[in-house]
Amino acid sequence: MTSQKSAHFWKSNPTFRSFLSASTISLLGSNVFDVAIPVYVAQKTGSVYALSAATVALHLPFFLMAPFTGYLVDNFNKRKILLYSDIGQVLCLILLLLYEFVSAKALWPLLLSVFTAKTLMILFETVTTFQLIPSLVSKQELSQANAWFLSSQRLVQIAGPLIAGLLMASLGLTSCIGLNILSFSATLYFVVKMKNLDKLIGEENHSGNWRTITLGDIASNFSGSFKFIWNSPVFKPFVLMMFFWNMSSINQNHPTITHYFTILNNFDPEKFGLVISLFQVLGFVGLFLSGSCYRRWGFLKAFVGATVWLAAFTTLSLYFFEAPILLAIGIAISKIGSSVFSTGTFYIRQTQVPRSRMGGVNACLRMFFMLATPVSCFIQPILVEQLGSLTSFGFGALCLWATCYFALKVGRTYSAEKSRGDQVDRVNSTLAA
């Protein structure tokens, strides 16, 4: 992306600039919170089972609440969804502050508050990622906007763990929750200020009334989304590919990773935060390289090659199981491939779904492949307790090789769209914008 092109993009898209600034601040608070919760549970209980429960609370909403969130996003006023979901998350975090102040011993209030907050976060994220961003910029500038948005996410994922580690070590969980609450003020300000948000998203004639939600309506919306996915030659293997990717135990904040570093090797919060940041630094390198990879080798080779890179370096890192620093470096190198791979999945989901179905289809997709995380979190503590952490890591590596197999199917099908003149050519030519 040339400096002249970047300057023109920022000058011609002031609303996107405001959105990205607000979103980055909010994402930073959320990332600090997501890192802090598993560390807090590990310190509080020392149990891999409790760690798994916390991870499930962070990820189960993607599966369990998908039909509900998808229906809301497709059928209700987007500005109100953004506003109320932010306010709801703040209320959940205030309840967590009270939980910490009274020094409660039971975990279920914490898990319930985390589950509710993440459900509301999914509502906000689905609107912004798949409906708001494409509405704030022209079609020709969409890939450039995506590149800036993904870059801001990666920078947040680098800074977030470091900040979380420092705050947890010095001030405890309350400081991380407080920072997250403050971060929501940025997106709240953006949504309140943007009176014409409905018009931008194409809802200028939408009544915006909160009508009665029925199970029949939700089921109908979900059924339509399911049929769309089932009839799509791209999304059927895509679901299985993403399922195995999320099933892997070698993902940030999964119980095996947190247990290995914080409990088995006694990493303090600061050191653990540094490890997670290292993962994200190399992930940012992958994001930077993704455009040139897709342009030089085409979608199929770049997409599948990135997945093989991820699986291969993850597997090689397990040879250094007794040396946690070397294992962390190996996993970090694998994240280069992970970013190139995830960039491809991002564009598939943005360009292969009609805008009118963005909420429902993407929620339905998430429901299927995010089911893998809670399932994996039930399996991981059993493997760790009965067979050891290395076995759990090996399970994660096998899942990544299964991801490679389905990535080949997805890549072949998606690349075949070129012959029909579909979106893939336009996407691939500008991935590095």
Tab-separated table of C-alpha atoms in Angstrom:
chain	number	residue	atom	x	y	z
A	1	MET	CA	0.000	0.000	0.000
A	2	THR	CA	1.745	3.225	-1.149
A	3	SER	CA	1.775	6.266	1.129
A	4	GLN	CA	-0.008	8.346	-1.541
A	5	LYS	CA	-2.745	5.736	-1.895
A	6	SER	CA	-3.096	5.507	1.892
A	7	ALA	CA	-3.345	9.279	2.255
A	8	HIS	CA	-6.079	9.437	-0.392
A	9	PHE	CA	-7.967	6.579	1.266
A	10	TRP	CA	-7.942	8.249	4.697
A	11	LYS	CA	-8.872	11.646	3.279
A	12	SER	CA	-11.814	10.300	1.279
A	13	ASN	CA	-13.191	8.083	4.074
A	14	PRO	CA	-13.452	10.147	7.287
A	15	THR	CA	-16.291	8.011	8.670
A	16	PHE	CA	-14.274	4.822	8.291
A	17	ARG	CA	-11.352	6.592	9.943
A	18	SER	CA	-13.520	7.447	12.955
A	19	PHE	CA	-14.910	3.921	13.079
A	20	LEU	CA	-11.464	2.301	12.938
A	21	SER	CA	-10.155	4.527	15.744
A	22	ALA	CA	-13.133	3.725	17.974
A	23	SER	CA	-13.064	0.037	17.086
A	24	THR	CA	-9.345	-0.274	17.829
A	25	ILE	CA	-9.746	1.235	21.304
A	26	SER	CA	-12.700	-1.039	22.054
A	27	LEU	CA	-10.900	-4.127	20.712
A	28	LEU	CA	-7.898	-3.367	22.916
A	29	GLY	CA	-10.073	-3.436	26.034
A	30	SER	CA	-11.763	-6.659	24.918
A	31	ASN	CA	-8.437	-8.329	24.130
A	32	VAL	CA	-7.015	-7.435	27.543
A	33	PHE	CA	-10.154	-8.907	29.111
A	34	ASP	CA	-9.982	-12.130	27.050
A	35	VAL	CA	-6.372	-12.736	28.103
A	36	ALA	CA	-6.957	-11.781	31.739
A	37	ILE	CA	-9.905	-14.113	32.417
A	38	PRO	CA	-8.083	-17.450	31.817
A	39	VAL	CA	-5.015	-16.185	33.712
A	40	TYR	CA	-7.244	-15.127	36.611
A	41	VAL	CA	-8.978	-18.521	36.695
A	42	ALA	CA	-5.606	-20.310	36.548
A	43	GLN	CA	-4.336	-18.257	39.495
A	44	LYS	CA	-7.568	-18.674	41.443
A	45	THR	CA	-8.019	-22.429	41.004
A	46	GLY	CA	-4.884	-24.009	39.515
A	47	SER	CA	-7.259	-26.403	37.746
A	48	VAL	CA	-7.185	-27.263	34.047
A	49	TYR	CA	-10.903	-28.115	34.293
A	50	ALA	CA	-11.705	-24.611	35.576
A	51	LEU	CA	-9.555	-23.204	32.762
A	52	SER	CA	-11.615	-25.191	30.279
A	53	ALA	CA	-14.845	-23.844	31.780
A	54	ALA	CA	-13.569	-20.263	31.385
A	55	THR	CA	-12.573	-20.917	27.775
A	56	VAL	CA	-15.990	-22.433	27.079
A	57	ALA	CA	-17.674	-19.323	28.537
A	58	LEU	CA	-15.595	-17.155	26.185
A	59	HIS	CA	-16.390	-19.229	23.080
A	60	LEU	CA	-19.713	-21.035	23.620
A	61	PRO	CA	-21.809	-17.948	22.653
A	62	PHE	CA	-20.474	-18.264	19.095
A	63	PHE	CA	-22.255	-21.620	18.909
A	64	LEU	CA	-25.179	-21.502	21.313
A	65	MET	CA	-26.451	-18.000	20.544
A	66	ALA	CA	-25.773	-18.018	16.787
A	67	PRO	CA	-29.413	-18.409	15.607
A	68	PHE	CA	-30.527	-15.588	17.922
A	69	THR	CA	-27.728	-13.167	17.032
A	70	GLY	CA	-28.011	-13.918	13.312
A	71	TYR	CA	-31.752	-13.223	13.365
A	72	LEU	CA	-31.294	-9.937	15.243
A	73	VAL	CA	-28.594	-8.689	12.880
A	74	ASP	CA	-30.642	-9.481	9.755
A	75	ASN	CA	-33.976	-8.138	11.013
A	76	PHE	CA	-33.437	-5.265	13.425
A	77	ASN	CA	-32.072	-1.749	13.364
A	78	LYS	CA	-28.283	-1.989	13.188
A	79	ARG	CA	-27.592	1.274	15.012
A	80	LYS	CA	-29.694	0.185	17.979
A	81	ILE	CA	-27.981	-3.213	18.012
A	82	LEU	CA	-24.575	-1.526	18.183
A	83	LEU	CA	-25.726	0.869	20.899
A	84	TYR	CA	-27.501	-1.621	23.144
A	85	SER	CA	-24.871	-4.344	22.789
A	86	ASP	CA	-22.177	-1.918	23.968
A	87	ILE	CA	-24.270	-0.804	26.943
A	88	GLY	CA	-25.071	-4.424	27.781
A	89	GLN	CA	-21.391	-5.368	27.789
A	90	VAL	CA	-20.621	-2.512	30.175
A	91	LEU	CA	-23.329	-3.744	32.574
A	92	CYS	CA	-21.901	-7.287	32.476
A	93	LEU	CA	-18.444	-5.957	33.272
A	94	ILE	CA	-19.792	-3.940	36.202
A	95	LEU	CA	-21.241	-7.177	37.593
A	96	LEU	CA	-17.794	-8.753	37.251
A	97	LEU	CA	-16.296	-5.866	39.224
A	98	LEU	CA	-18.800	-6.548	42.007
A	99	TYR	CA	-17.878	-10.240	41.855
A	100	GLU	CA	-14.221	-9.402	42.422
A	101	PHE	CA	-14.908	-6.807	45.128
A	102	VAL	CA	-16.871	-9.288	47.269
A	103	SER	CA	-14.166	-11.949	46.727
A	104	ALA	CA	-16.707	-14.555	45.641
A	105	LYS	CA	-15.423	-18.124	45.551
A	106	ALA	CA	-17.956	-19.691	43.183
A	107	LEU	CA	-16.999	-19.539	39.504
A	108	TRP	CA	-20.483	-19.650	37.982
A	109	PRO	CA	-21.273	-15.883	38.376
A	110	LEU	CA	-18.035	-15.063	36.558
A	111	LEU	CA	-18.726	-17.599	33.811
A	112	LEU	CA	-22.310	-16.374	33.343
A	113	SER	CA	-21.224	-12.729	33.073
A	114	VAL	CA	-18.479	-13.618	30.594
A	115	PHE	CA	-20.925	-15.680	28.507
A	116	THR	CA	-23.446	-12.810	28.349
A	117	ALA	CA	-20.804	-10.202	27.528
A	118	LYS	CA	-19.399	-12.324	24.701
A	119	THR	CA	-22.892	-12.862	23.255
A	120	LEU	CA	-23.361	-9.093	23.055
A	121	MET	CA	-19.880	-8.710	21.593
A	122	ILE	CA	-20.799	-11.130	18.788
A	123	LEU	CA	-23.805	-8.955	17.906
A	124	PHE	CA	-21.585	-5.879	17.657
A	125	GLU	CA	-18.839	-7.665	15.724
A	126	THR	CA	-21.211	-9.257	13.183
A	127	VAL	CA	-22.705	-5.876	12.274
A	128	THR	CA	-19.382	-4.042	12.049
A	129	THR	CA	-17.328	-6.661	10.211
A	130	PHE	CA	-19.828	-7.905	7.644
A	131	GLN	CA	-22.248	-4.985	7.196
A	132	LEU	CA	-20.790	-1.717	8.486
A	133	ILE	CA	-17.327	-1.835	6.895
A	134	PRO	CA	-18.669	-2.638	3.377
A	135	SER	CA	-21.113	0.271	3.810
A	136	LEU	CA	-18.511	2.857	4.847
A	137	VAL	CA	-16.262	2.484	1.791
A	138	SER	CA	-16.705	1.851	-1.916
A	139	LYS	CA	-16.430	-1.644	-3.396
A	140	GLN	CA	-13.099	-0.706	-4.944
A	141	GLU	CA	-11.755	0.279	-1.520
A	142	LEU	CA	-13.208	-2.626	0.472
A	143	SER	CA	-10.037	-4.712	0.425
A	144	GLN	CA	-8.032	-1.668	1.524
A	145	ALA	CA	-10.449	-1.066	4.394
A	146	ASN	CA	-10.237	-4.741	5.336
A	147	ALA	CA	-6.448	-4.557	5.368
A	148	TRP	CA	-6.514	-1.600	7.764
A	149	PHE	CA	-9.135	-3.260	9.962
A	150	LEU	CA	-7.234	-6.558	10.140
A	151	SER	CA	-3.973	-4.700	10.779
A	152	SER	CA	-5.525	-2.833	13.693
A	153	GLN	CA	-6.778	-6.147	15.076
A	154	ARG	CA	-3.298	-7.653	14.894
A	155	LEU	CA	-1.706	-4.640	16.592
A	156	VAL	CA	-4.293	-4.889	19.349
A	157	GLN	CA	-3.543	-8.603	19.727
A	158	ILE	CA	0.137	-7.726	20.185
A	159	ALA	CA	-0.409	-4.953	22.726
A	160	GLY	CA	-3.368	-6.549	24.550
A	161	PRO	CA	-1.561	-9.528	26.135
A	162	LEU	CA	1.330	-7.300	27.250
A	163	ILE	CA	-1.045	-4.849	28.901
A	164	ALA	CA	-3.088	-7.676	30.422
A	165	GLY	CA	0.040	-9.278	31.878
A	166	LEU	CA	1.262	-6.024	33.391
A	167	LEU	CA	-2.140	-5.133	34.854
A	168	MET	CA	-2.763	-8.625	36.236
A	169	ALA	CA	0.682	-8.688	37.860
A	170	SER	CA	0.404	-5.230	39.415
A	171	LEU	CA	-3.273	-4.375	39.947
A	172	GLY	CA	-5.239	-7.577	39.377
A	173	LEU	CA	-8.393	-8.427	37.448
A	174	THR	CA	-10.294	-5.266	38.425
A	175	SER	CA	-7.875	-3.089	36.437
A	176	CYS	CA	-8.392	-5.215	33.301
A	177	ILE	CA	-12.175	-5.033	33.682
A	178	GLY	CA	-11.991	-1.279	34.310
A	179	LEU	CA	-9.914	-0.754	31.170
A	180	ASN	CA	-12.437	-2.753	29.142
A	181	ILE	CA	-15.315	-0.636	30.474
A	182	LEU	CA	-13.483	2.573	29.546
A	183	SER	CA	-12.698	1.239	26.069
A	184	PHE	CA	-16.391	0.927	25.243
A	185	SER	CA	-16.765	4.701	25.518
A	186	ALA	CA	-15.025	5.002	22.131
A	187	THR	CA	-17.520	2.874	20.197
A	188	LEU	CA	-20.457	4.294	22.150
A	189	TYR	CA	-19.357	7.787	21.134
A	190	PHE	CA	-19.036	6.723	17.486
A	191	VAL	CA	-22.509	5.125	17.376
A	192	VAL	CA	-24.210	8.023	19.190
A	193	LYS	CA	-22.479	10.555	16.940
A	194	MET	CA	-23.367	8.721	13.714
A	195	LYS	CA	-27.017	9.718	13.378
A	196	ASN	CA	-27.005	8.639	9.715
A	197	LEU	CA	-25.653	5.155	10.421
A	198	ASP	CA	-28.913	3.506	9.318
A	199	LYS	CA	-28.748	5.298	5.974
A	200	LEU	CA	-25.139	4.229	5.434
A	201	ILE	CA	-26.034	0.586	6.042
A	202	GLY	CA	-29.040	0.897	3.745
A	203	GLU	CA	-31.762	1.047	6.390
A	204	GLU	CA	-33.081	4.555	5.819
A	205	ASN	CA	-36.595	3.116	5.396
A	206	HIS	CA	-36.269	0.611	8.228
A	207	SER	CA	-38.763	1.287	11.002
A	208	GLY	CA	-36.257	0.075	13.582
A	209	ASN	CA	-38.997	-1.055	15.945
A	210	TRP	CA	-38.154	-3.839	18.357
A	211	ARG	CA	-40.968	-6.158	17.378
A	212	THR	CA	-41.768	-9.418	19.108
A	213	ILE	CA	-39.167	-12.107	18.512
A	214	THR	CA	-40.644	-15.566	18.038
A	215	LEU	CA	-38.944	-18.938	17.957
A	216	GLY	CA	-40.568	-19.507	14.574
A	217	ASP	CA	-38.921	-16.391	13.132
A	218	ILE	CA	-35.528	-17.399	14.508
A	219	ALA	CA	-35.935	-20.961	13.218
A	220	SER	CA	-36.983	-19.702	9.783
A	221	ASN	CA	-33.997	-17.356	9.561
A	222	PHE	CA	-31.629	-20.090	10.694
A	223	SER	CA	-33.168	-22.606	8.286
A	224	GLY	CA	-32.666	-20.232	5.360
A	225	SER	CA	-29.047	-19.640	6.345
A	226	PHE	CA	-28.448	-23.369	6.754
A	227	LYS	CA	-29.873	-24.073	3.283
A	228	PHE	CA	-27.630	-21.391	1.790
A	229	ILE	CA	-24.549	-23.009	3.369
A	230	TRP	CA	-25.643	-26.536	2.476
A	231	ASN	CA	-26.164	-25.584	-1.179
A	232	SER	CA	-22.845	-23.732	-1.392
A	233	PRO	CA	-19.934	-25.745	-2.834
A	234	VAL	CA	-17.552	-23.401	-0.991
A	235	PHE	CA	-19.096	-23.319	2.467
A	236	LYS	CA	-19.722	-27.047	3.002
A	237	PRO	CA	-15.989	-27.889	3.169
A	238	PHE	CA	-15.353	-24.438	4.692
A	239	VAL	CA	-17.329	-25.414	7.809
A	240	LEU	CA	-15.285	-28.594	8.311
A	241	MET	CA	-12.036	-26.748	7.666
A	242	MET	CA	-12.826	-24.104	10.285
A	243	PHE	CA	-14.144	-26.756	12.690
A	244	PHE	CA	-10.801	-28.568	12.774
A	245	TRP	CA	-8.891	-25.272	12.983
A	246	ASN	CA	-10.872	-24.258	16.063
A	247	MET	CA	-10.646	-27.798	17.439
A	248	SER	CA	-6.873	-27.508	17.732
A	249	SER	CA	-5.596	-27.187	21.296
A	250	ILE	CA	-2.715	-24.990	20.109
A	251	ASN	CA	-4.681	-21.753	19.950
A	252	GLN	CA	-4.355	-18.631	22.060
A	253	ASN	CA	-6.211	-18.858	25.388
A	254	HIS	CA	-7.048	-22.545	24.957
A	255	PRO	CA	-6.663	-24.443	28.247
A	256	THR	CA	-3.670	-26.519	27.099
A	257	ILE	CA	-1.657	-23.420	26.160
A	258	THR	CA	-2.581	-21.550	29.360
A	259	HIS	CA	-1.979	-24.619	31.553
A	260	TYR	CA	1.369	-25.424	29.903
A	261	PHE	CA	2.837	-21.965	30.403
A	262	THR	CA	1.201	-20.674	33.612
A	263	ILE	CA	0.838	-23.870	35.674
A	264	LEU	CA	3.265	-26.451	34.268
A	265	ASN	CA	6.114	-23.982	33.661
A	266	ASN	CA	5.156	-21.316	36.245
A	267	PHE	CA	5.103	-18.340	33.873
A	268	ASP	CA	3.846	-15.233	35.697
A	269	PRO	CA	1.168	-13.061	33.981
A	270	GLU	CA	3.772	-10.695	32.511
A	271	LYS	CA	5.816	-13.509	30.978
A	272	PHE	CA	2.707	-15.290	29.695
A	273	GLY	CA	1.474	-12.031	28.164
A	274	LEU	CA	4.827	-11.699	26.411
A	275	VAL	CA	4.437	-15.198	24.932
A	276	ILE	CA	0.961	-14.428	23.568
A	277	SER	CA	2.243	-11.123	22.165
A	278	LEU	CA	5.053	-13.003	20.416
A	279	PHE	CA	2.419	-15.161	18.710
A	280	GLN	CA	0.657	-12.030	17.500
A	281	VAL	CA	3.834	-10.259	16.326
A	282	LEU	CA	4.549	-13.110	13.918
A	283	GLY	CA	0.848	-13.182	13.053
A	284	PHE	CA	1.131	-9.526	12.055
A	285	VAL	CA	4.060	-10.408	9.792
A	286	GLY	CA	1.821	-12.991	8.130
A	287	LEU	CA	-0.910	-10.418	7.626
A	288	PHE	CA	1.599	-8.052	6.022
A	289	LEU	CA	2.784	-10.801	3.660
A	290	SER	CA	-0.662	-12.147	2.784
A	291	GLY	CA	-1.334	-9.789	-0.104
A	292	SER	CA	1.895	-10.551	-1.929
A	293	CYS	CA	1.388	-14.282	-1.279
A	294	TYR	CA	-2.067	-14.318	-2.885
A	295	ARG	CA	-0.955	-12.142	-5.801
A	296	ARG	CA	2.212	-14.103	-6.514
A	297	TRP	CA	0.936	-17.666	-6.127
A	298	GLY	CA	-2.818	-17.286	-6.605
A	299	PHE	CA	-5.518	-18.092	-4.101
A	300	LEU	CA	-5.231	-21.891	-4.120
A	301	LYS	CA	-1.462	-22.192	-3.610
A	302	ALA	CA	-1.271	-19.361	-1.077
A	303	PHE	CA	-4.280	-20.537	0.914
A	304	VAL	CA	-3.271	-24.203	1.107
A	305	GLY	CA	0.427	-23.393	1.496
A	306	ALA	CA	-0.319	-21.150	4.471
A	307	THR	CA	-2.303	-23.926	6.141
A	308	VAL	CA	0.506	-26.446	5.604
A	309	TRP	CA	2.981	-23.906	7.045
A	310	LEU	CA	0.772	-23.574	10.137
A	311	ALA	CA	0.488	-27.330	10.663
A	312	ALA	CA	4.152	-28.082	9.903
A	313	PHE	CA	5.718	-25.509	12.230
A	314	THR	CA	3.242	-26.325	14.978
A	315	THR	CA	4.193	-29.997	14.733
A	316	LEU	CA	7.929	-29.219	14.695
A	317	SER	CA	7.596	-27.028	17.789
A	318	LEU	CA	6.427	-30.042	19.818
A	319	TYR	CA	9.972	-31.455	19.656
A	320	PHE	CA	10.870	-28.660	22.093
A	321	PHE	CA	8.191	-29.522	24.644
A	322	GLU	CA	10.746	-29.494	27.490
A	323	ALA	CA	11.984	-26.034	26.455
A	324	PRO	CA	8.967	-23.683	26.715
A	325	ILE	CA	10.740	-20.694	25.148
A	326	LEU	CA	11.703	-22.686	22.039
A	327	LEU	CA	8.226	-24.200	21.836
A	328	ALA	CA	6.733	-20.696	22.019
A	329	ILE	CA	9.021	-19.525	19.192
A	330	GLY	CA	7.992	-22.487	17.026
A	331	ILE	CA	4.294	-21.832	17.564
A	332	ALA	CA	4.874	-18.125	16.901
A	333	ILE	CA	6.485	-18.901	13.521
A	334	SER	CA	3.452	-21.032	12.637
A	335	LYS	CA	1.271	-17.951	13.138
A	336	ILE	CA	2.665	-16.439	9.935
A	337	GLY	CA	0.805	-19.122	8.004
A	338	SER	CA	-2.205	-18.759	10.270
A	339	SER	CA	-2.598	-15.089	9.317
A	340	VAL	CA	-2.316	-15.721	5.580
A	341	PHE	CA	-4.886	-18.494	5.974
A	342	SER	CA	-7.302	-16.410	8.081
A	343	THR	CA	-7.084	-13.496	5.630
A	344	GLY	CA	-8.351	-15.836	2.924
A	345	THR	CA	-11.226	-17.061	5.105
A	346	PHE	CA	-12.163	-13.455	5.893
A	347	TYR	CA	-12.564	-12.586	2.214
A	348	ILE	CA	-14.481	-15.765	1.449
A	349	ARG	CA	-17.051	-14.879	4.109
A	350	GLN	CA	-17.303	-11.247	2.993
A	351	THR	CA	-17.659	-11.846	-0.736
A	352	GLN	CA	-19.583	-15.110	-1.057
A	353	VAL	CA	-22.651	-14.138	1.008
A	354	PRO	CA	-25.404	-11.714	-0.134
A	355	ARG	CA	-25.460	-8.624	2.083
A	356	SER	CA	-29.097	-9.247	3.031
A	357	ARG	CA	-28.057	-12.585	4.552
A	358	MET	CA	-24.725	-11.521	6.059
A	359	GLY	CA	-25.854	-11.733	9.675
A	360	GLY	CA	-27.688	-15.046	9.507
A	361	VAL	CA	-25.239	-16.906	7.269
A	362	ASN	CA	-22.133	-15.788	9.157
A	363	ALA	CA	-23.786	-16.571	12.497
A	364	CYS	CA	-24.781	-19.996	11.168
A	365	LEU	CA	-21.245	-20.618	9.925
A	366	ARG	CA	-19.862	-19.655	13.302
A	367	MET	CA	-22.369	-21.871	15.051
A	368	PHE	CA	-21.077	-24.922	13.214
A	369	PHE	CA	-17.344	-24.365	13.348
A	370	MET	CA	-17.213	-22.652	16.762
A	371	LEU	CA	-18.844	-25.736	18.251
A	372	ALA	CA	-15.323	-27.134	17.984
A	373	THR	CA	-13.968	-24.896	20.753
A	374	PRO	CA	-16.235	-26.057	23.608
A	375	VAL	CA	-15.901	-29.666	22.406
A	376	SER	CA	-12.122	-29.287	22.366
A	377	CYS	CA	-12.194	-27.676	25.804
A	378	PHE	CA	-13.933	-30.749	27.205
A	379	ILE	CA	-11.371	-33.052	25.584
A	380	GLN	CA	-8.234	-31.079	26.488
A	381	PRO	CA	-8.379	-31.320	30.319
A	382	ILE	CA	-8.947	-35.073	30.074
A	383	LEU	CA	-5.910	-35.433	27.813
A	384	VAL	CA	-3.803	-33.178	30.047
A	385	GLU	CA	-4.773	-34.929	33.292
A	386	GLN	CA	-4.676	-38.498	31.978
A	387	LEU	CA	-1.977	-38.452	29.285
A	388	GLY	CA	-0.111	-35.172	29.743
A	389	SER	CA	0.111	-31.820	27.975
A	390	LEU	CA	2.274	-33.187	25.153
A	391	THR	CA	-0.530	-35.559	24.132
A	392	SER	CA	-2.981	-32.659	24.117
A	393	PHE	CA	-0.579	-30.656	21.944
A	394	GLY	CA	-0.290	-33.651	19.596
A	395	PHE	CA	-4.073	-33.751	19.318
A	396	GLY	CA	-3.999	-30.081	18.328
A	397	ALA	CA	-1.388	-30.714	15.640
A	398	LEU	CA	-3.487	-33.526	14.128
A	399	CYS	CA	-6.456	-31.155	13.938
A	400	LEU	CA	-4.337	-28.675	11.978
A	401	TRP	CA	-3.355	-31.357	9.442
A	402	ALA	CA	-7.069	-32.136	9.017
A	403	THR	CA	-7.540	-28.402	8.407
A	404	CYS	CA	-5.021	-28.658	5.552
A	405	TYR	CA	-7.069	-31.369	3.858
A	406	PHE	CA	-10.269	-29.319	3.859
A	407	ALA	CA	-8.387	-26.120	2.970
A	408	LEU	CA	-7.398	-27.859	-0.265
A	409	LYS	CA	-11.071	-28.558	-1.013
A	410	VAL	CA	-12.100	-24.974	-0.199
A	411	GLY	CA	-9.234	-23.472	-2.186
A	412	ARG	CA	-10.004	-25.521	-5.285
A	413	THR	CA	-13.688	-24.649	-5.209
A	414	TYR	CA	-13.142	-20.957	-4.492
A	415	SER	CA	-10.500	-20.641	-7.217
A	416	ALA	CA	-12.879	-22.285	-9.687
A	417	GLU	CA	-15.143	-19.247	-9.266
A	418	LYS	CA	-12.691	-17.341	-11.471
A	419	SER	CA	-13.987	-19.142	-14.540
A	420	ARG	CA	-17.467	-17.810	-13.772
A	421	GLY	CA	-16.257	-14.247	-13.261
A	422	ASP	CA	-17.059	-14.154	-9.543
A	423	GLN	CA	-15.523	-12.093	-6.742
A	424	VAL	CA	-12.299	-13.996	-6.302
A	425	ASP	CA	-10.331	-12.136	-8.991
A	426	ARG	CA	-11.132	-8.753	-7.514
A	427	VAL	CA	-10.327	-9.957	-4.045
A	428	ASN	CA	-6.998	-11.563	-4.866
A	429	SER	CA	-5.705	-8.594	-6.819
A	430	THR	CA	-6.044	-6.267	-3.838
A	431	LEU	CA	-5.370	-8.382	-0.774
A	432	ALA	CA	-2.208	-6.443	0.003
A	433	ALA	CA	-3.784	-3.029	-0.409
